[in-house]
Coordinates of C-alpha atoms in Angstrom, one line a residue:
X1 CA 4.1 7.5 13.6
X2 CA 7.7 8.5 14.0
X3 CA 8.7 11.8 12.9
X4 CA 10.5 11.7 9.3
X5 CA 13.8 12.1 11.0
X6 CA 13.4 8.8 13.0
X7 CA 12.2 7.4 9.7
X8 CA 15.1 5.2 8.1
X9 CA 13.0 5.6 4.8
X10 CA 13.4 1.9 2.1
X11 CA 16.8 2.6 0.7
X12 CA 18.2 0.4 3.3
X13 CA 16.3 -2.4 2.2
X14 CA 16.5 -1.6 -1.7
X15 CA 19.2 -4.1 -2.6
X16 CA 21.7 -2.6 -6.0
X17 CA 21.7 -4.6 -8.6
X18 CA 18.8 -6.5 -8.0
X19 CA 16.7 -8.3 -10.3
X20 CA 12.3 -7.7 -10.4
X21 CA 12.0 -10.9 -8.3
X22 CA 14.4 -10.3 -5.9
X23 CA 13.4 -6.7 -5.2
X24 CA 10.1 -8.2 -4.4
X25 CA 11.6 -10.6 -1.8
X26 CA 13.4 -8.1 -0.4
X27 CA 10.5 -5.9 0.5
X28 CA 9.2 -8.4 2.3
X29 CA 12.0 -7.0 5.2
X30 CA 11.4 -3.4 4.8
X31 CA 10.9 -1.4 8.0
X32 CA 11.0 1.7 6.2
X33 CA 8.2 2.9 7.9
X34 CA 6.0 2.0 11.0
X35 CA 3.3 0.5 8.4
X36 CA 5.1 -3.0 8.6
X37 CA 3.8 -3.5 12.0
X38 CA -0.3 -3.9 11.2
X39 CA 0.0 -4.5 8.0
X40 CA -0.8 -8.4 7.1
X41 CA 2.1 -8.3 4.4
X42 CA 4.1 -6.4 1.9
X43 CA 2.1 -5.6 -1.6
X44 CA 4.8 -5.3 -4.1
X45 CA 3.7 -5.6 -7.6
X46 CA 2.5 -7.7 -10.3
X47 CA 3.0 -7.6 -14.4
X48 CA 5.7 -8.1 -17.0
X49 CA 8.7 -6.6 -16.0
X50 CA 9.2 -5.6 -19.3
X51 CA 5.6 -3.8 -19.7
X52 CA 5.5 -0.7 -21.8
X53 CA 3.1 0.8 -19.3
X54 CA 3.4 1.3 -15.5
X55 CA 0.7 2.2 -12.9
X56 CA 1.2 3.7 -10.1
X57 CA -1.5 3.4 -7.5
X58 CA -1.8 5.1 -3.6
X59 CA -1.3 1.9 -1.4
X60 CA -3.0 -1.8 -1.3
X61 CA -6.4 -2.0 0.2
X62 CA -8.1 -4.5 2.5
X63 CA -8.5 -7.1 -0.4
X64 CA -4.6 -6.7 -1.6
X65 CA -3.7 -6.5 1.5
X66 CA -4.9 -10.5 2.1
X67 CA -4.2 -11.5 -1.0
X68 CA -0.7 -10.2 -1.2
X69 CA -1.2 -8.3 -4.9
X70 CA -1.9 -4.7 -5.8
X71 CA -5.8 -4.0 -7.6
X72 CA -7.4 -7.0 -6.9
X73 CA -10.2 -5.7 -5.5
X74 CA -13.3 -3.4 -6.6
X75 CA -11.1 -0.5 -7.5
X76 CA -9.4 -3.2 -9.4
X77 CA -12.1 -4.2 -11.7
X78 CA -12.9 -0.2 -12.0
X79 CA -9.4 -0.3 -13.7
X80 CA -9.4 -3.3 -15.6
X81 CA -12.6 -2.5 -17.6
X82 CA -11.4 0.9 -18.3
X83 CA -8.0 -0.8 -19.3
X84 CA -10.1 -2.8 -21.6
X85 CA -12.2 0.4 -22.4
X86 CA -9.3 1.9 -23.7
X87 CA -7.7 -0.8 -25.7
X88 CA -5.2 -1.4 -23.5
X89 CA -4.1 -5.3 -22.8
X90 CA -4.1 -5.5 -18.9
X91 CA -1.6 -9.0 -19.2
X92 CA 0.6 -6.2 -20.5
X93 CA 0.7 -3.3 -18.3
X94 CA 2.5 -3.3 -14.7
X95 CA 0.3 -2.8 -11.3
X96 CA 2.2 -1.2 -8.5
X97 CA 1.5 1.4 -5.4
X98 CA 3.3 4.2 -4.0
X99 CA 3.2 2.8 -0.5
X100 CA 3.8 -1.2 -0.3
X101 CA 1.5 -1.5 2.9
X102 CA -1.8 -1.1 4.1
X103 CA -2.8 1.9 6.3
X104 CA -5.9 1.9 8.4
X105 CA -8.2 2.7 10.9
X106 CA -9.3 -0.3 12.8
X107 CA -13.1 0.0 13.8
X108 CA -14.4 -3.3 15.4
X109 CA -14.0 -6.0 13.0
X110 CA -13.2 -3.6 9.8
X111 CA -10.0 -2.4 8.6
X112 CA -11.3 1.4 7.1
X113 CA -8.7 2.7 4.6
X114 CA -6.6 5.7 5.8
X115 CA -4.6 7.6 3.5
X116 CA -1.1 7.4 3.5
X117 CA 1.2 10.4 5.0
X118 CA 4.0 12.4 3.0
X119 CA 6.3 10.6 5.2
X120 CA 4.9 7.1 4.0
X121 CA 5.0 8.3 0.3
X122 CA 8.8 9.4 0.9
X123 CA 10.1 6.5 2.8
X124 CA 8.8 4.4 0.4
X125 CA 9.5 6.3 -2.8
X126 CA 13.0 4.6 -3.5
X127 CA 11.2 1.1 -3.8
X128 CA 9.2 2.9 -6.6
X129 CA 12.5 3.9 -8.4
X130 CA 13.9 1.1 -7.9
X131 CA 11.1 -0.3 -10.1
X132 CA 11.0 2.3 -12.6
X133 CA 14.6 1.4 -13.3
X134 CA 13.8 -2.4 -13.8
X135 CA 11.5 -1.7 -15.8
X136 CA 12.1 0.9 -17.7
X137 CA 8.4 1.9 -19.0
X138 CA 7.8 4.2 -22.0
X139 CA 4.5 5.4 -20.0
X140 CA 3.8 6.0 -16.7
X141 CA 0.1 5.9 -15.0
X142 CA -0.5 7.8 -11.6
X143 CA -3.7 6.4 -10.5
X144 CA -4.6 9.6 -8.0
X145 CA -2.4 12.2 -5.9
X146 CA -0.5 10.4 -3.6
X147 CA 0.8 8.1 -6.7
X148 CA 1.3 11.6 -8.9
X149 CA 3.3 13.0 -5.9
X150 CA 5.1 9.5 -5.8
X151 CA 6.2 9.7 -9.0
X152 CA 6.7 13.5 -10.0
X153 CA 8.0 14.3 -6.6
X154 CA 5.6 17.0 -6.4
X155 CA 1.9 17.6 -4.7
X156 CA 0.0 18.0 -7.9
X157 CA -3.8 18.8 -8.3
X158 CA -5.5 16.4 -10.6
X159 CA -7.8 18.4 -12.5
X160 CA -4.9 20.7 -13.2
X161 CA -2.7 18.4 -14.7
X162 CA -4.9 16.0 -16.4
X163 CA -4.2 15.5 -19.9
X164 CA -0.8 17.0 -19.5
X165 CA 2.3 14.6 -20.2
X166 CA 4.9 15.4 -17.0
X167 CA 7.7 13.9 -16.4
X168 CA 8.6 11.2 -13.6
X169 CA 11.1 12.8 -11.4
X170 CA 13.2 10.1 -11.1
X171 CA 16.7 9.7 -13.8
X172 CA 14.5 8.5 -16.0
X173 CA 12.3 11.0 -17.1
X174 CA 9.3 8.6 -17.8
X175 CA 6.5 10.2 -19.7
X176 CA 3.8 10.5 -17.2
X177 CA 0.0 11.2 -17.3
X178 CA -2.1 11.5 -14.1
X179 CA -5.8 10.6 -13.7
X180 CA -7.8 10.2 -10.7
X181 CA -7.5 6.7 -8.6
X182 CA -10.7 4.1 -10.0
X183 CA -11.6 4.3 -5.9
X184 CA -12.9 7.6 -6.3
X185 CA -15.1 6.1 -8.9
X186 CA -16.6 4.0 -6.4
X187 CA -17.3 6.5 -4.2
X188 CA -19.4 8.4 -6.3
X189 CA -23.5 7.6 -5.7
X190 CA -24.5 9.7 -8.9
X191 CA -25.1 7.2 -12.2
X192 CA -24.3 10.2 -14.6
X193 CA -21.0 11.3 -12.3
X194 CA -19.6 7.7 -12.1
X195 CA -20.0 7.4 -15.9
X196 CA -18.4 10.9 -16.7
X197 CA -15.6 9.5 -14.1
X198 CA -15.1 6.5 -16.1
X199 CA -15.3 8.3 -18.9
X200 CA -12.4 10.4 -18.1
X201 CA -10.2 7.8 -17.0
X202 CA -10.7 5.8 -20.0
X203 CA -10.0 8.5 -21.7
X204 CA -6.7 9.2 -19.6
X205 CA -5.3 5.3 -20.4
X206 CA -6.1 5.8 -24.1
X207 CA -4.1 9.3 -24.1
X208 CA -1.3 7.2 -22.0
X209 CA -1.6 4.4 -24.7
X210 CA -0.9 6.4 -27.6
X211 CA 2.1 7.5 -26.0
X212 CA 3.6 4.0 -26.2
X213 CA 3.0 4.6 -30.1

């Protein structure tokens, strides 16, 4: 990966002015980072650009990462039933990720999820306020730490901060709440820790809901 003073970072690619569609067509040419290179395509976003609530995820995975749209796969359903869970219409909420492309560890056939590096986070942070901006949300959503340090511009421990509202650190200001990513719900073997998991981040979209008010 090439150090962060080789890295030209996204805003060279973020086009002023720009409308939601053509922001997303203009990712498409980012070389912001090295990601570009194994990556089978850009994952920009999907959702209303005029949705009242943003989420903010880590990066696509294998599945979004085919299918060219960010929580389409298992962590995806994780978050749409707790969506539902928690009232919350997913038609009206807007998916995106920190990072736009897929890092990962190539063993044999499989593709294994890596996380993403600060310097991925920060090269691609400006296509992130470029959305913000578009959209202009009354809530913000960061599913995990890498989209919490995405959006608040600051490492952040989860269990520290939840049920806090933050602030976004971009012009905005965007009310913010963070909760943990639905992935690490997956991950968890336990019956009685994966409910308590859920639990909390239904309970997290329901506190971000009520923000909307």
């Amino acid at each position: 990966m090439a150090e962060d003073g080789e890295r030209p970072g996204a805003e060279h690619w973020v086009p002023e002015g720009a409308a939601l569609d053509e922001l997303r067509g203009a990712a498409e040419e980012c070389r912001g980072c090295e990601l570009w290179r194994d990556a089978t395509q850009v994952v920009f976003s999907r959702g209303a650009g005029d949705a009242r609530m943003m989420l903010v995820g880590e990066q696509p995975g294998d599945r979004e990462d085919l299918e060219g749209e960010p929580f389409v796969g298992p962590a995806g359903h994780v978050l749409d039933e707790a969506l539902a869970a928690a009232g919350v219409d997913g038609e009206q909420v807007y998916r995106t990720n920190a990072v736009k492309h897929f890092r990962f560890e190539r063993r044999g056939k499989r593709r294994i999820h890596e996380k993403p590096a600060v310097g991925h986070v920060t090269a691609c942070r400006p296509w992130l306020e470029a959305e913000i901006a578009l959209v202009r949300p009354s809530v913000i959503v960061a599913l995990g730490a890498t989209a919490a340090r995405s959006v608040l511009g600051t490492a952040v421990k989860i269990g520290e901060v939840r049920g806090m509202v933050l602030e976004s650190a971009d012009p905005s200001a965007t009310p913010t709440v963070v909760t943990s990513h639905p992935s690490s719900i997956l991950r968890l073997r336990d019956h009685g820790d994966r409910q308590r998991a859920t639990d909390g981040l239904v309970a997290d979209l329901r506190r971000a809901a009520e923000l909307i008010g």
